Short mmCIF file of C-alpha atoms and ligand atoms in Angstrom, two decimals:
data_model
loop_
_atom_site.label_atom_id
_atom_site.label_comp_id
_atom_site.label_asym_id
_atom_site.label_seq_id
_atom_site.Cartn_x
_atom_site.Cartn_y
_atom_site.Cartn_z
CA UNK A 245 0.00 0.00 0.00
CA UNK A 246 1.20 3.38 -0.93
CA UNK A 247 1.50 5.89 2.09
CA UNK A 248 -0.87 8.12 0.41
CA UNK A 249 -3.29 5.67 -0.76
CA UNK A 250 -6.19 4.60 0.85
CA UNK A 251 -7.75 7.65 2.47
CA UNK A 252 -11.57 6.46 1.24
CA UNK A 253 -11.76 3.48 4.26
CA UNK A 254 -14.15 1.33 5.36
CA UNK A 255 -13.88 1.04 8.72
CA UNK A 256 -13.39 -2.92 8.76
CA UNK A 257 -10.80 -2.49 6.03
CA UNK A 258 -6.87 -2.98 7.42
CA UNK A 259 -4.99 -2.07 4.07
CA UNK A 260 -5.68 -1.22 1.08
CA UNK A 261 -3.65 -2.94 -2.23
CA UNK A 262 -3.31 -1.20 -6.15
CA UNK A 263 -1.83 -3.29 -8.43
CA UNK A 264 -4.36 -1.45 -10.76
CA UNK A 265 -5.19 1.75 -10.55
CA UNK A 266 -7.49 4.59 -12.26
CA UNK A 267 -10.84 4.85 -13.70
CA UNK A 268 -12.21 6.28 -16.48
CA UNK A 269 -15.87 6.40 -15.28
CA UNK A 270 -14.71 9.94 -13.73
CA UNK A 271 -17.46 10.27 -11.74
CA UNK A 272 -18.35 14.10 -10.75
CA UNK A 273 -17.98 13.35 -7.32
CA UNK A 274 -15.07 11.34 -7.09
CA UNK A 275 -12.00 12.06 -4.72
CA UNK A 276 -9.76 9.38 -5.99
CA UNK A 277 -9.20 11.15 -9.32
CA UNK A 278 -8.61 14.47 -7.43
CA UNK A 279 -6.06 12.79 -5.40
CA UNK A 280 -4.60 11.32 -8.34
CA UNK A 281 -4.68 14.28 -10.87
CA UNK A 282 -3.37 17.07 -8.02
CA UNK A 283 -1.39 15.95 -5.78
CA UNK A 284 -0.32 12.69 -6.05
CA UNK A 285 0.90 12.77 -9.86
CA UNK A 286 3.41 15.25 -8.21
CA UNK A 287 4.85 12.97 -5.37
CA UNK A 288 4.22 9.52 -6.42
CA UNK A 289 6.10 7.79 -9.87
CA UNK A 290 2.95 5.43 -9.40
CA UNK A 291 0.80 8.13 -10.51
CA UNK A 292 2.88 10.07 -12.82
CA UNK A 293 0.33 9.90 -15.65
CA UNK A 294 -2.80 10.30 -13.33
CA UNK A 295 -5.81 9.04 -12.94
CA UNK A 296 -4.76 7.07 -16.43
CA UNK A 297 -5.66 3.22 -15.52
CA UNK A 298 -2.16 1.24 -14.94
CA UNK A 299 -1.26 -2.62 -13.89
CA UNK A 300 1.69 -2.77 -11.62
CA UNK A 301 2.68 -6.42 -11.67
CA UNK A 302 5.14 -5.91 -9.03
CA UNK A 303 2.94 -5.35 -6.53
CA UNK A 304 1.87 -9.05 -7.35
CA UNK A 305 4.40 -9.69 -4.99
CA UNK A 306 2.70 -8.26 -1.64
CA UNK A 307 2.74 -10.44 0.93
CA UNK A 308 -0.94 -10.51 3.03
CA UNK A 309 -1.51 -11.62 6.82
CA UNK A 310 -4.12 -13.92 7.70
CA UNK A 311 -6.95 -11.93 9.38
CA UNK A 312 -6.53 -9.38 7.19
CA UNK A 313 -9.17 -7.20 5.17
CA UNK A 314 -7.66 -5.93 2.66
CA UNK A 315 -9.15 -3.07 -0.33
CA UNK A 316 -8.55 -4.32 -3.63
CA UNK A 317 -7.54 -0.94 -5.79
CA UNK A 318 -9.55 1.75 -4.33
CA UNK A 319 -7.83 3.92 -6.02
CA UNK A 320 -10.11 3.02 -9.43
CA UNK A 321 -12.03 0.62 -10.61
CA UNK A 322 -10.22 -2.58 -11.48
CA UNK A 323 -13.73 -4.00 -13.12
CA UNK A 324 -13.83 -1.51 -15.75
CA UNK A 325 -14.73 -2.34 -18.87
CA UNK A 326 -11.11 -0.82 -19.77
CA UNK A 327 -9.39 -3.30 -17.77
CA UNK A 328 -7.38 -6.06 -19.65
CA UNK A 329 -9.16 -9.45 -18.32
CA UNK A 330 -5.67 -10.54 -17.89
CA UNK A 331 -4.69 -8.01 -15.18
CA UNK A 332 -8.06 -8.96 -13.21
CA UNK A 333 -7.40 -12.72 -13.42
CA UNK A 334 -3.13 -11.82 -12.18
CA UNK A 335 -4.66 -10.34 -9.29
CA UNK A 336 -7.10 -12.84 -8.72
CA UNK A 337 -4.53 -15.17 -8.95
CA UNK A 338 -2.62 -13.18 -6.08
CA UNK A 339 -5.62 -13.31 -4.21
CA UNK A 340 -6.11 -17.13 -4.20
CA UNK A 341 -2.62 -17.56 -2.34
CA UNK A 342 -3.90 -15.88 0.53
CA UNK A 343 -7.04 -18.40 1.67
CA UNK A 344 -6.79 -16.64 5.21
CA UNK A 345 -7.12 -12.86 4.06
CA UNK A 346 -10.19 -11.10 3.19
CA UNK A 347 -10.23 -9.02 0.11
CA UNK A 348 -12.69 -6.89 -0.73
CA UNK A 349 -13.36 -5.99 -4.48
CA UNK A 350 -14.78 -3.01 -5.29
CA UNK A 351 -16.97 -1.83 -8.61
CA UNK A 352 -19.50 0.15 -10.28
CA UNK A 353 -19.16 -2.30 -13.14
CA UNK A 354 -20.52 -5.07 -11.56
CA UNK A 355 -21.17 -6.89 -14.63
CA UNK A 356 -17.59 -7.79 -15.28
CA UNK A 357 -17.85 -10.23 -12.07
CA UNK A 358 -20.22 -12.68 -14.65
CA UNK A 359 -17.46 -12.13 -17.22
CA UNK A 360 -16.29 -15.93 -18.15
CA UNK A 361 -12.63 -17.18 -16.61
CA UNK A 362 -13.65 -14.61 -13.84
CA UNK A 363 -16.65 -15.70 -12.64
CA UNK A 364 -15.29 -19.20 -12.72
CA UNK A 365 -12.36 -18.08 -10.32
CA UNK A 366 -14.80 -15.82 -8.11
CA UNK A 367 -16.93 -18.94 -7.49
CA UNK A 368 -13.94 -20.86 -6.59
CA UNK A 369 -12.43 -18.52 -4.01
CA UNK A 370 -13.43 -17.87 -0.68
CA UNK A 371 -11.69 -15.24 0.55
CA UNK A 372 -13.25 -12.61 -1.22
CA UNK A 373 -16.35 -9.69 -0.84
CA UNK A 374 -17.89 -8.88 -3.80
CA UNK A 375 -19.05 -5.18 -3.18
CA UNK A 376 -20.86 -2.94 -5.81
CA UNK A 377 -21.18 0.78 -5.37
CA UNK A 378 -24.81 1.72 -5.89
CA UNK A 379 -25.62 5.55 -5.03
CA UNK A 380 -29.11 5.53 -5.50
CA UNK A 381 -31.99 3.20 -7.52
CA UNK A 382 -32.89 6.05 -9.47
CA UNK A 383 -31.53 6.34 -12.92
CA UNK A 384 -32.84 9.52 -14.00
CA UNK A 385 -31.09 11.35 -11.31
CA UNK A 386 -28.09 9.53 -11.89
CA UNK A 387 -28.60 10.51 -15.95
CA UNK A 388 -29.25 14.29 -15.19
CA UNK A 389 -27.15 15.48 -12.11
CA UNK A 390 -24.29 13.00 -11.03
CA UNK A 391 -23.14 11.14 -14.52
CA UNK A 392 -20.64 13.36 -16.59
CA UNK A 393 -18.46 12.50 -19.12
CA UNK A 394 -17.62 8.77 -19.42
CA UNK A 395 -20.63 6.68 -18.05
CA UNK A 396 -20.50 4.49 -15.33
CA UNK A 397 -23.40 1.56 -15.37
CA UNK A 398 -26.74 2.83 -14.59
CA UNK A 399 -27.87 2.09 -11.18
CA UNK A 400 -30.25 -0.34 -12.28
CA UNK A 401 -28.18 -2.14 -13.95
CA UNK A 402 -25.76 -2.46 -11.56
CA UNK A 403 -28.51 -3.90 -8.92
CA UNK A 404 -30.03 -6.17 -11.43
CA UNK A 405 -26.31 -7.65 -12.13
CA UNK A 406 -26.31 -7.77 -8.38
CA UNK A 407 -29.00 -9.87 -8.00
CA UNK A 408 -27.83 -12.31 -11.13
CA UNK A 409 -24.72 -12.42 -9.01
CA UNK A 410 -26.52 -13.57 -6.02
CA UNK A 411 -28.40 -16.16 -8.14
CA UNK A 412 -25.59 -17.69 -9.70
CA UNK A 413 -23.76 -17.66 -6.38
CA UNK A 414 -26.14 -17.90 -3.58
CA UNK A 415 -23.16 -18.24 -1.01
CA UNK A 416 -20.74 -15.37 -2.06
CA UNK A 417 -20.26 -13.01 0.05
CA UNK A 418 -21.51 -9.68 -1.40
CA UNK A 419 -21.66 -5.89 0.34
CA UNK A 420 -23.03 -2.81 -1.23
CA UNK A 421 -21.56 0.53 -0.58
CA UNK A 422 -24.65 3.50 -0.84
CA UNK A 423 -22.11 6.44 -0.82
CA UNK A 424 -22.38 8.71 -1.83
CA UNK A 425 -25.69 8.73 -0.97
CA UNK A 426 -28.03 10.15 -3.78
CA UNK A 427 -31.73 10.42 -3.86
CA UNK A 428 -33.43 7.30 -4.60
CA UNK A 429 -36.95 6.30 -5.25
CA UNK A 430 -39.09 4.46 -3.19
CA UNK A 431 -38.19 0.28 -3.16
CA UNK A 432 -34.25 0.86 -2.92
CA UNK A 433 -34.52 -1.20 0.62
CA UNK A 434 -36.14 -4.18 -1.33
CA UNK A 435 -34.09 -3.77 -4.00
CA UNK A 436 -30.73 -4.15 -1.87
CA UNK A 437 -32.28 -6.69 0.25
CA UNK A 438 -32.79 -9.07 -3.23
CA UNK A 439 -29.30 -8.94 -3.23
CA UNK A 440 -28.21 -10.63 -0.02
CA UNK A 441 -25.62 -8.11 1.15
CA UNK A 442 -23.60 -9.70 4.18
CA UNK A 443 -23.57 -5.82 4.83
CA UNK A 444 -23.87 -2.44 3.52
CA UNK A 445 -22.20 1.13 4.12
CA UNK A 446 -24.18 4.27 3.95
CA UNK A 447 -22.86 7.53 3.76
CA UNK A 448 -23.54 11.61 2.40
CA UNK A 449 -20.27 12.81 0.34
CA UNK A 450 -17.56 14.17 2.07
CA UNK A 451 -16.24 16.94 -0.46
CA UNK A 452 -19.39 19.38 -0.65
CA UNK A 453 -19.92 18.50 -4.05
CA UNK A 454 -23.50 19.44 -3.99
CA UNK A 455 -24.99 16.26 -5.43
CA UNK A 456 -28.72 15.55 -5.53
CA UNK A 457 -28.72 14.05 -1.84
CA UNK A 458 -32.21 12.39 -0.24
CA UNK A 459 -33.02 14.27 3.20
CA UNK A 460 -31.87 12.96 6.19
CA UNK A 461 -35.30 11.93 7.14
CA UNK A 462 -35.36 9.45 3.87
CA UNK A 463 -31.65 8.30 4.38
CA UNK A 464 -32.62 7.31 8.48
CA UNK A 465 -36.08 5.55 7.11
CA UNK A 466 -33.47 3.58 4.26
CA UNK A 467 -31.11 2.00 7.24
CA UNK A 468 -33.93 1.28 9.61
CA UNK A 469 -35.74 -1.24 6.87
CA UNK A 470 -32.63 -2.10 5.94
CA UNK A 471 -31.80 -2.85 9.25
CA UNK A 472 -35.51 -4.19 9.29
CA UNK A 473 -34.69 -6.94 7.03
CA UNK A 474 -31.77 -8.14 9.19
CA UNK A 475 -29.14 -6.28 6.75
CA UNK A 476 -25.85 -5.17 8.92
CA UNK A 477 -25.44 -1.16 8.21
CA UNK A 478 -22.56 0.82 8.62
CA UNK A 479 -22.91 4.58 8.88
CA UNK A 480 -20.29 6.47 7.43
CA UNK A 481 -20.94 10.01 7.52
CA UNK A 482 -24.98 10.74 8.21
CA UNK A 483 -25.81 13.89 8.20
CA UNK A 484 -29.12 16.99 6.77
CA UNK A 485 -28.51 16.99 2.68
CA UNK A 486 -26.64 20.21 2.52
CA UNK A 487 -29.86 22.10 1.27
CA UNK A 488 -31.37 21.31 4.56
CA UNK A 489 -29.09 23.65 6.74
S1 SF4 B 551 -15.98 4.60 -10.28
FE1 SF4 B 551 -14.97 5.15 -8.37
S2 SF4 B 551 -12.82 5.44 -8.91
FE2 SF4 B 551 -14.01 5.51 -10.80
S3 SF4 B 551 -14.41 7.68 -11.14
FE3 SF4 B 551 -16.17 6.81 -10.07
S4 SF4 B 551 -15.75 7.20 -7.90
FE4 SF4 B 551 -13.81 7.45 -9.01
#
């Protein structure tokens, strides 16, 4: 792990690992590709082009510690369509030789977990959480106020992959990361609940980037029935939608 990597934890996470790194879903909200692009382009040879994606196959070589939880690339999105399958399956690969570490994989390209040769190694392997970031169920506001130039997945599709996932695997372990937190339409609790999350983190953005957020009221009512249907929530940061102060 890079010193200045890693600054977007979960709080279960121990260390976070980038063999690959950027994304070219550029997000409007995303800190990552801030990081990247400002500052650490300037101090790191790592990121001397960027936010441009990269495979570092020497980091192949990390060693992991049993107990461990470790981030898989959260500095990107190693399941972009962009991504060579052959860099996902060397890191997979990496993965597999450490049966008493937890890795948790990351993506808003959750289709790519189906994709042949990597499902078949996902549904052999243990040791990993296979987490999807889904902001909201509702693709319209995605469309108009949070997508920009390169598209990520819609949100639907993401959740309906989700749920194909859990079918096809019905013992993976999956989470779902809800941050940032955007509004979303009534049935996003059933719709996360069809996909068997072992748990799920909830938070508002962190950078003041105005997004379309749901009131805090409609956020608190989300984790309760999540909670409701026996769904473990973490609350990152919960707070008024910044047009509520
Ligand atoms: S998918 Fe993640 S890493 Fe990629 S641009 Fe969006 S927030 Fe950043």
């Amino acid at each position: 792990m890079g010193k200045y990597e890693g600054t977007r934890m979960f709080h279960k996470v121990t260390r976070t690992w980038n063999p690959i790194i950027g994304c070219k879903h550029l997000c409007s909200y995303c800190w990552a590709w801030r990081l990247a692009e400002d500052r650490l382009s300037k101090m790191l040879d790592k990121y001397k082009y960027g936010f441009r994606p990269m495979f570092y196959e020497k980091e192949l070589k990390a060693k992991f510690k049993p107990n461990e939880l470790v981030f898989v690339a959260d500095m990107g999105d190693m399941f972009g369509e962009w991504v060579p399958k052959s860099w996902i399956l060397k890191v997979l690969s990496t993965i597999k030789r450490f049966p008493r570490t937890t890795f948790l994989l990351l993506t808003k390209n959750p289709k790519r977990y189906l994709e042949e040769e990597i499902f078949d190694n996902l549904s052999r392997m243990s040791n990993v959480i296979l987490g999807a970031t889904i902001e909201t169920n509702d693709d319209l506001v995605y469309i108009i106020e949070v997508r920009q130039n390169v598209r990520p997945p819609l949100p639907s599709e993401r959740i309906s992959t989700m749920i194909k996932l859990r079918d096809l695997l019905p013992n993976a372990r999956t989470m779902i990361s809800i941050e940032p937190i955007i509004k979303f339409k009534s049935g996003f609790a059933e719709e996360v609940y069809a996909i068997k999350p072992e748990f799920v983190y909830i938070g508002y953005d962190n950078y003041d980037n105005k997004l379309p957020e749901p009131k805090l009221k409609d956020t608190v009512k989300l984790i309760s029935k999540l909670e409701d249907y026996g769904i473990t929530v973490y609350r990152k940061t919960i707070r008024k939608a910044w047009y509520e102060y």
